[in-house]
mmCIF file of C-alpha atoms in Angstrom:
data_model
loop_
_atom_site.group_PDB
_atom_site.id
_atom_site.type_symbol
_atom_site.label_atom_id
_atom_site.label_comp_id
_atom_site.label_asym_id
_atom_site.label_seq_id
_atom_site.Cartn_x
_atom_site.Cartn_y
_atom_site.Cartn_z
ATOM 1 C CA MET A 1 0.000 0.000 0.000
ATOM 2 C CA ARG A 2 2.832 2.351 0.825
ATOM 3 C CA VAL A 3 4.353 1.750 -2.572
ATOM 4 C CA ARG A 4 1.046 2.468 -4.285
ATOM 5 C CA HIS A 5 0.623 5.725 -2.346
ATOM 6 C CA THR A 6 4.162 6.700 -3.259
ATOM 7 C CA VAL A 7 3.510 6.078 -6.972
ATOM 8 C CA ILE A 8 0.266 8.042 -6.875
ATOM 9 C CA ALA A 9 1.918 10.913 -5.067
ATOM 10 C CA ALA A 10 4.741 10.987 -7.588
ATOM 11 C CA ALA A 11 2.297 10.946 -10.493
ATOM 12 C CA SER A 12 0.286 13.763 -8.933
ATOM 13 C CA ALA A 13 3.418 15.832 -8.448
ATOM 14 C CA ALA A 14 4.410 15.291 -12.072
ATOM 15 C CA LEU A 15 0.948 16.301 -13.282
ATOM 16 C CA VAL A 16 1.024 19.473 -11.192
ATOM 17 C CA ALA A 17 4.453 20.345 -12.555
ATOM 18 C CA THR A 18 3.269 19.764 -16.124
ATOM 19 C CA LEU A 19 0.214 21.973 -15.636
ATOM 20 C CA ALA A 20 2.325 24.674 -14.048
ATOM 21 C CA LEU A 21 4.777 24.589 -16.931
ATOM 22 C CA THR A 22 1.963 24.741 -19.490
ATOM 23 C CA GLY A 23 0.406 27.678 -17.696
ATOM 24 C CA CYS A 24 3.709 29.584 -17.737
ATOM 25 C CA GLN A 25 4.137 28.983 -21.445
ATOM 26 C CA ASP A 26 0.571 30.113 -22.170
ATOM 27 C CA GLY A 27 1.144 33.176 -20.085
ATOM 28 C CA LYS A 28 4.307 33.989 -21.950
ATOM 29 C CA GLY A 29 2.596 33.382 -25.259
ATOM 30 C CA LYS A 30 -0.188 35.731 -24.293
ATOM 31 C CA SER A 31 2.300 38.251 -23.068
ATOM 32 C CA HIS A 32 4.247 38.058 -26.331
ATOM 33 C CA GLY A 33 1.045 38.289 -28.403
ATOM 34 C CA SER A 34 -0.083 41.347 -26.439
ATOM 35 C CA SER A 35 3.333 42.921 -26.847
ATOM 36 C CA SER A 36 3.262 42.260 -30.585
ATOM 37 C CA GLY A 37 -0.194 43.765 -30.788
ATOM 38 C CA LYS A 38 1.047 46.840 -28.981
ATOM 39 C CA LYS A 39 3.994 47.070 -31.351
ATOM 40 C CA ARG A 40 1.711 46.770 -34.329
ATOM 41 C CA ALA A 41 -0.603 49.414 -32.929
ATOM 42 C CA HIS A 42 2.334 51.659 -32.195
ATOM 43 C CA GLY A 43 3.727 51.072 -35.661
ATOM 44 C CA GLY A 44 0.367 51.908 -37.232
ATOM 45 C CA ALA A 45 0.149 55.146 -35.288
ATOM 46 C CA HIS A 46 3.686 56.000 -36.295
ATOM 47 C CA SER A 47 2.901 55.346 -39.944
ATOM 48 C CA GLY A 48 -0.164 57.544 -39.645
ATOM 49 C CA SER A 49 1.990 60.344 -38.299
ATOM 50 C CA ASP A 50 4.337 59.961 -41.255
ATOM 51 C CA ASP A 51 1.412 60.140 -43.658
ATOM 52 C CA ASP A 52 0.047 63.213 -41.925
ATOM 53 C CA SER A 53 3.468 64.844 -42.107
ATOM 54 C CA ALA A 54 3.747 64.051 -45.800
ATOM 55 C CA GLN A 55 0.303 65.443 -46.464
ATOM 56 C CA GLY A 56 1.105 68.511 -44.452
ATOM 57 C CA SER A 57 4.262 69.186 -46.419
ATOM 58 C CA GLY A 58 2.373 68.687 -49.681
ATOM 59 C CA SER A 59 -0.345 71.136 -48.734
ATOM 60 C CA SER A 60 2.245 73.794 -47.990
ATOM 61 C CA SER A 61 3.270 74.035 -51.646
ATOM 62 C CA GLY A 62 3.120 77.579 -52.950
ATOM 63 C CA ALA A 63 1.823 79.068 -56.141
ATOM 64 C CA ASP A 64 4.578 77.533 -58.237
ATOM 65 C CA GLY A 65 3.594 74.051 -57.013
ATOM 66 C CA VAL A 66 7.224 73.024 -56.435
ATOM 67 C CA SER A 67 9.182 74.998 -53.863
ATOM 68 C CA GLY A 68 6.283 76.709 -52.147
ATOM 69 C CA THR A 69 7.609 80.124 -53.152
ATOM 70 C CA PRO A 70 4.864 82.637 -54.065
ATOM 71 C CA VAL A 71 4.923 83.631 -57.718
ATOM 72 C CA SER A 72 5.105 87.322 -58.579
ATOM 73 C CA ALA A 73 2.925 88.870 -61.270
ATOM 74 C CA CYS A 74 4.351 89.180 -64.774
ATOM 75 C CA THR A 75 5.181 92.835 -65.514
ATOM 76 C CA THR A 76 6.958 94.981 -68.066
ATOM 77 C CA ALA A 77 10.132 94.539 -66.020
ATOM 78 C CA THR A 78 10.091 90.731 -66.203
ATOM 79 C CA THR A 79 8.667 90.003 -69.656
ATOM 80 C CA THR A 80 8.806 90.863 -73.334
ATOM 81 C CA LEU A 81 5.752 90.978 -75.592
ATOM 82 C CA THR A 82 5.489 90.186 -79.297
ATOM 83 C CA PHE A 83 2.456 90.800 -81.507
ATOM 84 C CA VAL A 84 2.322 88.650 -84.654
ATOM 85 C CA VAL A 85 -0.378 89.522 -87.201
ATOM 86 C CA ALA A 86 -2.419 86.802 -88.863
ATOM 87 C CA ALA A 87 -0.636 84.717 -91.467
ATOM 88 C CA ALA A 88 -3.856 84.288 -93.457
ATOM 89 C CA HIS A 89 -6.703 86.688 -94.180
ATOM 90 C CA ALA A 90 -10.113 86.283 -92.658
ATOM 91 C CA THR A 91 -12.931 84.775 -94.677
ATOM 92 C CA ALA A 92 -16.628 85.503 -94.600
ATOM 93 C CA SER A 93 -17.053 82.710 -92.041
ATOM 94 C CA GLU A 94 -13.723 82.611 -90.193
ATOM 95 C CA PRO A 95 -11.797 85.485 -88.588
ATOM 96 C CA ALA A 96 -8.078 86.070 -88.966
ATOM 97 C CA THR A 97 -5.937 85.088 -85.976
ATOM 98 C CA ALA A 98 -3.057 87.133 -84.613
ATOM 99 C CA THR A 99 -0.918 86.013 -81.690
ATOM 100 C CA VAL A 100 0.360 87.758 -78.577
ATOM 101 C CA LYS A 101 3.503 86.151 -77.180
ATOM 102 C CA LEU A 102 4.642 86.801 -73.618
ATOM 103 C CA THR A 103 8.149 85.635 -72.701
ATOM 104 C CA ASN A 104 9.428 85.560 -69.134
ATOM 105 C CA THR A 105 12.898 87.158 -69.235
ATOM 106 C CA SER A 106 13.530 86.947 -65.490
ATOM 107 C CA ALA A 107 15.166 84.201 -63.437
ATOM 108 C CA GLN A 108 11.962 83.467 -61.522
ATOM 109 C CA PRO A 109 8.525 82.239 -62.618
ATOM 110 C CA CYS A 110 5.821 84.865 -62.975
ATOM 111 C CA ALA A 111 2.045 84.656 -63.243
ATOM 112 C CA VAL A 112 -0.595 86.318 -65.383
ATOM 113 C CA VAL A 113 -3.698 86.698 -63.216
ATOM 114 C CA GLY A 114 -6.597 88.803 -64.465
ATOM 115 C CA ALA A 115 -7.629 90.490 -67.686
ATOM 116 C CA VAL A 116 -5.073 91.538 -70.294
ATOM 117 C CA THR A 117 -6.066 94.505 -72.483
ATOM 118 C CA LEU A 118 -5.146 95.274 -76.086
ATOM 119 C CA THR A 119 -5.617 98.610 -77.859
ATOM 120 C CA ALA A 120 -4.950 99.347 -81.526
ATOM 121 C CA ARG A 121 -4.904 102.963 -82.753
ATOM 122 C CA ASP A 122 -4.992 103.909 -86.405
ATOM 123 C CA ASP A 123 -1.632 105.339 -87.446
ATOM 124 C CA GLN A 124 -3.383 108.341 -89.058
ATOM 125 C CA ASP A 125 -5.962 108.778 -86.263
ATOM 126 C CA LYS A 126 -8.725 108.511 -88.855
ATOM 127 C CA SER A 127 -10.784 106.092 -86.784
ATOM 128 C CA ALA A 128 -11.570 105.348 -83.162
ATOM 129 C CA PRO A 129 -9.181 102.938 -81.452
ATOM 130 C CA VAL A 130 -10.031 99.251 -81.247
ATOM 131 C CA GLU A 131 -10.035 98.014 -77.657
ATOM 132 C CA THR A 132 -10.517 94.520 -76.260
ATOM 133 C CA ASP A 133 -9.529 92.418 -73.252
ATOM 134 C CA SER A 134 -9.413 88.772 -72.204
ATOM 135 C CA SER A 135 -12.077 88.969 -69.493
ATOM 136 C CA THR A 136 -14.605 86.896 -71.432
ATOM 137 C CA ALA A 137 -11.991 84.269 -72.338
ATOM 138 C CA GLY A 138 -11.001 83.565 -68.740
ATOM 139 C CA THR A 139 -8.590 85.148 -66.289
ATOM 140 C CA ASP A 140 -7.305 82.150 -64.323
ATOM 141 C CA SER A 141 -3.719 82.265 -63.162
ATOM 142 C CA VAL A 142 -1.146 81.149 -65.734
ATOM 143 C CA THR A 143 2.400 80.601 -64.466
ATOM 144 C CA VAL A 144 5.227 81.211 -66.932
ATOM 145 C CA ALA A 145 8.591 79.637 -66.118
ATOM 146 C CA PRO A 146 11.861 81.531 -66.656
ATOM 147 C CA GLY A 147 12.585 81.641 -70.380
ATOM 148 C CA ALA A 148 9.188 80.163 -71.277
ATOM 149 C CA THR A 149 6.564 81.776 -73.503
ATOM 150 C CA ALA A 150 2.791 81.991 -73.082
ATOM 151 C CA THR A 151 0.547 82.824 -76.036
ATOM 152 C CA ALA A 152 -2.906 84.299 -76.549
ATOM 153 C CA GLU A 153 -4.934 84.511 -79.759
ATOM 154 C CA VAL A 154 -6.445 87.705 -81.169
ATOM 155 C CA ARG A 155 -9.320 87.023 -83.545
ATOM 156 C CA TYR A 156 -10.400 89.788 -85.918
ATOM 157 C CA THR A 157 -11.470 90.663 -89.466
ATOM 158 C CA ASP A 158 -8.805 92.142 -91.733
ATOM 159 C CA LEU A 159 -10.845 92.354 -94.943
ATOM 160 C CA ASN A 160 -13.644 94.657 -96.064
ATOM 161 C CA PHE A 161 -16.241 92.326 -97.541
ATOM 162 C CA GLU A 162 -18.622 95.155 -98.452
ATOM 163 C CA GLY A 163 -16.178 97.188 -100.543
ATOM 164 C CA SER A 164 -14.862 96.731 -104.021
ATOM 165 C CA ALA A 165 -12.199 94.149 -104.807
ATOM 166 C CA SER A 166 -9.510 96.837 -104.863
ATOM 167 C CA ALA A 167 -10.522 98.098 -101.436
ATOM 168 C CA ARG A 168 -10.898 94.766 -99.653
ATOM 169 C CA GLU A 169 -7.765 95.255 -97.603
ATOM 170 C CA VAL A 170 -8.428 98.880 -96.729
ATOM 171 C CA CYS A 171 -9.554 98.857 -93.100
ATOM 172 C CA ALA A 172 -10.601 101.646 -90.776
ATOM 173 C CA VAL A 173 -7.789 100.868 -88.344
ATOM 174 C CA GLN A 174 -4.287 100.449 -89.770
ATOM 175 C CA ALA A 175 -2.007 100.081 -86.753
ATOM 176 C CA SER A 176 1.715 99.464 -86.991
ATOM 177 C CA LYS A 177 1.794 99.170 -83.187
ATOM 178 C CA VAL A 178 -0.560 97.901 -80.512
ATOM 179 C CA GLU A 179 -0.677 98.667 -76.831
ATOM 180 C CA ILE A 180 -0.841 95.702 -74.461
ATOM 181 C CA ALA A 181 -1.345 95.983 -70.710
ATOM 182 C CA LEU A 182 -0.886 93.059 -68.353
ATOM 183 C CA PRO A 183 -3.110 92.930 -65.242
ATOM 184 C CA ASP A 184 -2.301 95.739 -62.774
ATOM 185 C CA ASP A 185 0.559 96.911 -64.973
ATOM 186 C CA VAL A 186 1.201 99.822 -67.300
ATOM 187 C CA GLY A 187 0.531 99.375 -71.006
ATOM 188 C CA ARG A 188 3.379 99.129 -73.458
ATOM 189 C CA GLU A 189 3.539 99.683 -77.192
ATOM 190 C CA VAL A 190 4.501 96.651 -79.230
ATOM 191 C CA GLN A 191 5.488 96.668 -82.895
ATOM 192 C CA ALA A 192 3.263 94.508 -85.080
ATOM 193 C CA VAL A 193 5.317 91.915 -86.964
ATOM 194 C CA ASP A 194 4.698 89.081 -89.379
ATOM 195 C CA GLY A 195 5.692 85.463 -88.894
ATOM 196 C CA ALA A 196 9.254 86.214 -89.998
ATOM 197 C CA GLY A 197 9.643 89.031 -87.509
ATOM 198 C CA SER A 198 9.447 91.841 -90.059
ATOM 199 C CA ALA A 199 7.405 94.993 -89.398
ATOM 200 C CA ALA A 200 3.758 94.585 -90.331
ATOM 201 C CA VAL A 201 0.396 96.341 -89.997
ATOM 202 C CA PHE A 202 -2.507 95.242 -87.849
ATOM 203 C CA SER A 203 -5.466 95.933 -90.140
ATOM 204 C CA VAL A 204 -8.873 95.817 -88.465
ATOM 205 C CA CYS A 205 -11.944 96.130 -90.667
ATOM 206 C CA GLY A 206 -14.671 94.749 -88.445
ATOM 207 C CA PRO A 207 -15.780 95.808 -84.962
ATOM 208 C CA GLU A 208 -15.384 92.375 -83.439
ATOM 209 C CA VAL A 209 -11.920 91.868 -81.979
ATOM 210 C CA THR A 210 -11.451 89.276 -79.240
ATOM 211 C CA LEU A 211 -8.432 88.492 -77.081
ATOM 212 C CA GLY A 212 -8.130 84.974 -75.741
ATOM 213 C CA ALA A 213 -6.627 83.796 -72.469
ATOM 214 C CA PHE A 214 -2.909 83.103 -72.200
ATOM 215 C CA ARG A 215 -1.795 79.476 -72.442
ATOM 216 C CA VAL A 216 1.631 77.986 -71.859
#
Protein backbone atom coordinates (compact mmCIF):
# COMPACT_ATOMS: atom_id res chain seq x y z
CA MET A 1 0.00 0.00 0.00
CA ARG A 2 2.83 2.35 0.83
CA VAL A 3 4.35 1.75 -2.57
CA ARG A 4 1.05 2.47 -4.28
CA HIS A 5 0.62 5.72 -2.35
CA THR A 6 4.16 6.70 -3.26
CA VAL A 7 3.51 6.08 -6.97
CA ILE A 8 0.27 8.04 -6.88
CA ALA A 9 1.92 10.91 -5.07
CA ALA A 10 4.74 10.99 -7.59
CA ALA A 11 2.30 10.95 -10.49
CA SER A 12 0.29 13.76 -8.93
CA ALA A 13 3.42 15.83 -8.45
CA ALA A 14 4.41 15.29 -12.07
CA LEU A 15 0.95 16.30 -13.28
CA VAL A 16 1.02 19.47 -11.19
CA ALA A 17 4.45 20.34 -12.55
CA THR A 18 3.27 19.76 -16.12
CA LEU A 19 0.21 21.97 -15.64
CA ALA A 20 2.32 24.67 -14.05
CA LEU A 21 4.78 24.59 -16.93
CA THR A 22 1.96 24.74 -19.49
CA GLY A 23 0.41 27.68 -17.70
CA CYS A 24 3.71 29.58 -17.74
CA GLN A 25 4.14 28.98 -21.44
CA ASP A 26 0.57 30.11 -22.17
CA GLY A 27 1.14 33.18 -20.08
CA LYS A 28 4.31 33.99 -21.95
CA GLY A 29 2.60 33.38 -25.26
CA LYS A 30 -0.19 35.73 -24.29
CA SER A 31 2.30 38.25 -23.07
CA HIS A 32 4.25 38.06 -26.33
CA GLY A 33 1.05 38.29 -28.40
CA SER A 34 -0.08 41.35 -26.44
CA SER A 35 3.33 42.92 -26.85
CA SER A 36 3.26 42.26 -30.59
CA GLY A 37 -0.19 43.77 -30.79
CA LYS A 38 1.05 46.84 -28.98
CA LYS A 39 3.99 47.07 -31.35
CA ARG A 40 1.71 46.77 -34.33
CA ALA A 41 -0.60 49.41 -32.93
CA HIS A 42 2.33 51.66 -32.20
CA GLY A 43 3.73 51.07 -35.66
CA GLY A 44 0.37 51.91 -37.23
CA ALA A 45 0.15 55.15 -35.29
CA HIS A 46 3.69 56.00 -36.30
CA SER A 47 2.90 55.35 -39.94
CA GLY A 48 -0.16 57.54 -39.64
CA SER A 49 1.99 60.34 -38.30
CA ASP A 50 4.34 59.96 -41.25
CA ASP A 51 1.41 60.14 -43.66
CA ASP A 52 0.05 63.21 -41.93
CA SER A 53 3.47 64.84 -42.11
CA ALA A 54 3.75 64.05 -45.80
CA GLN A 55 0.30 65.44 -46.46
CA GLY A 56 1.10 68.51 -44.45
CA SER A 57 4.26 69.19 -46.42
CA GLY A 58 2.37 68.69 -49.68
CA SER A 59 -0.34 71.14 -48.73
CA SER A 60 2.24 73.79 -47.99
CA SER A 61 3.27 74.04 -51.65
CA GLY A 62 3.12 77.58 -52.95
CA ALA A 63 1.82 79.07 -56.14
CA ASP A 64 4.58 77.53 -58.24
CA GLY A 65 3.59 74.05 -57.01
CA VAL A 66 7.22 73.02 -56.43
CA SER A 67 9.18 75.00 -53.86
CA GLY A 68 6.28 76.71 -52.15
CA THR A 69 7.61 80.12 -53.15
CA PRO A 70 4.86 82.64 -54.06
CA VAL A 71 4.92 83.63 -57.72
CA SER A 72 5.11 87.32 -58.58
CA ALA A 73 2.93 88.87 -61.27
CA CYS A 74 4.35 89.18 -64.77
CA THR A 75 5.18 92.83 -65.51
CA THR A 76 6.96 94.98 -68.07
CA ALA A 77 10.13 94.54 -66.02
CA THR A 78 10.09 90.73 -66.20
CA THR A 79 8.67 90.00 -69.66
CA THR A 80 8.81 90.86 -73.33
CA LEU A 81 5.75 90.98 -75.59
CA THR A 82 5.49 90.19 -79.30
CA PHE A 83 2.46 90.80 -81.51
CA VAL A 84 2.32 88.65 -84.65
CA VAL A 85 -0.38 89.52 -87.20
CA ALA A 86 -2.42 86.80 -88.86
CA ALA A 87 -0.64 84.72 -91.47
CA ALA A 88 -3.86 84.29 -93.46
CA HIS A 89 -6.70 86.69 -94.18
CA ALA A 90 -10.11 86.28 -92.66
CA THR A 91 -12.93 84.77 -94.68
CA ALA A 92 -16.63 85.50 -94.60
CA SER A 93 -17.05 82.71 -92.04
CA GLU A 94 -13.72 82.61 -90.19
CA PRO A 95 -11.80 85.48 -88.59
CA ALA A 96 -8.08 86.07 -88.97
CA THR A 97 -5.94 85.09 -85.98
CA ALA A 98 -3.06 87.13 -84.61
CA THR A 99 -0.92 86.01 -81.69
CA VAL A 100 0.36 87.76 -78.58
CA LYS A 101 3.50 86.15 -77.18
CA LEU A 102 4.64 86.80 -73.62
CA THR A 103 8.15 85.63 -72.70
CA ASN A 104 9.43 85.56 -69.13
CA THR A 105 12.90 87.16 -69.23
CA SER A 106 13.53 86.95 -65.49
CA ALA A 107 15.17 84.20 -63.44
CA GLN A 108 11.96 83.47 -61.52
CA PRO A 109 8.52 82.24 -62.62
CA CYS A 110 5.82 84.86 -62.97
CA ALA A 111 2.05 84.66 -63.24
CA VAL A 112 -0.60 86.32 -65.38
CA VAL A 113 -3.70 86.70 -63.22
CA GLY A 114 -6.60 88.80 -64.46
CA ALA A 115 -7.63 90.49 -67.69
CA VAL A 116 -5.07 91.54 -70.29
CA THR A 117 -6.07 94.50 -72.48
CA LEU A 118 -5.15 95.27 -76.09
CA THR A 119 -5.62 98.61 -77.86
CA ALA A 120 -4.95 99.35 -81.53
CA ARG A 121 -4.90 102.96 -82.75
CA ASP A 122 -4.99 103.91 -86.41
CA ASP A 123 -1.63 105.34 -87.45
CA GLN A 124 -3.38 108.34 -89.06
CA ASP A 125 -5.96 108.78 -86.26
CA LYS A 126 -8.72 108.51 -88.85
CA SER A 127 -10.78 106.09 -86.78
CA ALA A 128 -11.57 105.35 -83.16
CA PRO A 129 -9.18 102.94 -81.45
CA VAL A 130 -10.03 99.25 -81.25
CA GLU A 131 -10.03 98.01 -77.66
CA THR A 132 -10.52 94.52 -76.26
CA ASP A 133 -9.53 92.42 -73.25
CA SER A 134 -9.41 88.77 -72.20
CA SER A 135 -12.08 88.97 -69.49
CA THR A 136 -14.60 86.90 -71.43
CA ALA A 137 -11.99 84.27 -72.34
CA GLY A 138 -11.00 83.57 -68.74
CA THR A 139 -8.59 85.15 -66.29
CA ASP A 140 -7.30 82.15 -64.32
CA SER A 141 -3.72 82.26 -63.16
CA VAL A 142 -1.15 81.15 -65.73
CA THR A 143 2.40 80.60 -64.47
CA VAL A 144 5.23 81.21 -66.93
CA ALA A 145 8.59 79.64 -66.12
CA PRO A 146 11.86 81.53 -66.66
CA GLY A 147 12.59 81.64 -70.38
CA ALA A 148 9.19 80.16 -71.28
CA THR A 149 6.56 81.78 -73.50
CA ALA A 150 2.79 81.99 -73.08
CA THR A 151 0.55 82.82 -76.04
CA ALA A 152 -2.91 84.30 -76.55
CA GLU A 153 -4.93 84.51 -79.76
CA VAL A 154 -6.45 87.70 -81.17
CA ARG A 155 -9.32 87.02 -83.55
CA TYR A 156 -10.40 89.79 -85.92
CA THR A 157 -11.47 90.66 -89.47
CA ASP A 158 -8.81 92.14 -91.73
CA LEU A 159 -10.85 92.35 -94.94
CA ASN A 160 -13.64 94.66 -96.06
CA PHE A 161 -16.24 92.33 -97.54
CA GLU A 162 -18.62 95.16 -98.45
CA GLY A 163 -16.18 97.19 -100.54
CA SER A 164 -14.86 96.73 -104.02
CA ALA A 165 -12.20 94.15 -104.81
CA SER A 166 -9.51 96.84 -104.86
CA ALA A 167 -10.52 98.10 -101.44
CA ARG A 168 -10.90 94.77 -99.65
CA GLU A 169 -7.77 95.26 -97.60
CA VAL A 170 -8.43 98.88 -96.73
CA CYS A 171 -9.55 98.86 -93.10
CA ALA A 172 -10.60 101.65 -90.78
CA VAL A 173 -7.79 100.87 -88.34
CA GLN A 174 -4.29 100.45 -89.77
CA ALA A 175 -2.01 100.08 -86.75
CA SER A 176 1.71 99.46 -86.99
CA LYS A 177 1.79 99.17 -83.19
CA VAL A 178 -0.56 97.90 -80.51
CA GLU A 179 -0.68 98.67 -76.83
CA ILE A 180 -0.84 95.70 -74.46
CA ALA A 181 -1.35 95.98 -70.71
CA LEU A 182 -0.89 93.06 -68.35
CA PRO A 183 -3.11 92.93 -65.24
CA ASP A 184 -2.30 95.74 -62.77
CA ASP A 185 0.56 96.91 -64.97
CA VAL A 186 1.20 99.82 -67.30
CA GLY A 187 0.53 99.37 -71.01
CA ARG A 188 3.38 99.13 -73.46
CA GLU A 189 3.54 99.68 -77.19
CA VAL A 190 4.50 96.65 -79.23
CA GLN A 191 5.49 96.67 -82.90
CA ALA A 192 3.26 94.51 -85.08
CA VAL A 193 5.32 91.91 -86.96
CA ASP A 194 4.70 89.08 -89.38
CA GLY A 195 5.69 85.46 -88.89
CA ALA A 196 9.25 86.21 -90.00
CA GLY A 197 9.64 89.03 -87.51
CA SER A 198 9.45 91.84 -90.06
CA ALA A 199 7.41 94.99 -89.40
CA ALA A 200 3.76 94.59 -90.33
CA VAL A 201 0.40 96.34 -90.00
CA PHE A 202 -2.51 95.24 -87.85
CA SER A 203 -5.47 95.93 -90.14
CA VAL A 204 -8.87 95.82 -88.46
CA CYS A 205 -11.94 96.13 -90.67
CA GLY A 206 -14.67 94.75 -88.44
CA PRO A 207 -15.78 95.81 -84.96
CA GLU A 208 -15.38 92.38 -83.44
CA VAL A 209 -11.92 91.87 -81.98
CA THR A 210 -11.45 89.28 -79.24
CA LEU A 211 -8.43 88.49 -77.08
CA GLY A 212 -8.13 84.97 -75.74
CA ALA A 213 -6.63 83.80 -72.47
CA PHE A 214 -2.91 83.10 -72.20
CA ARG A 215 -1.79 79.48 -72.44
CA VAL A 216 1.63 77.99 -71.86
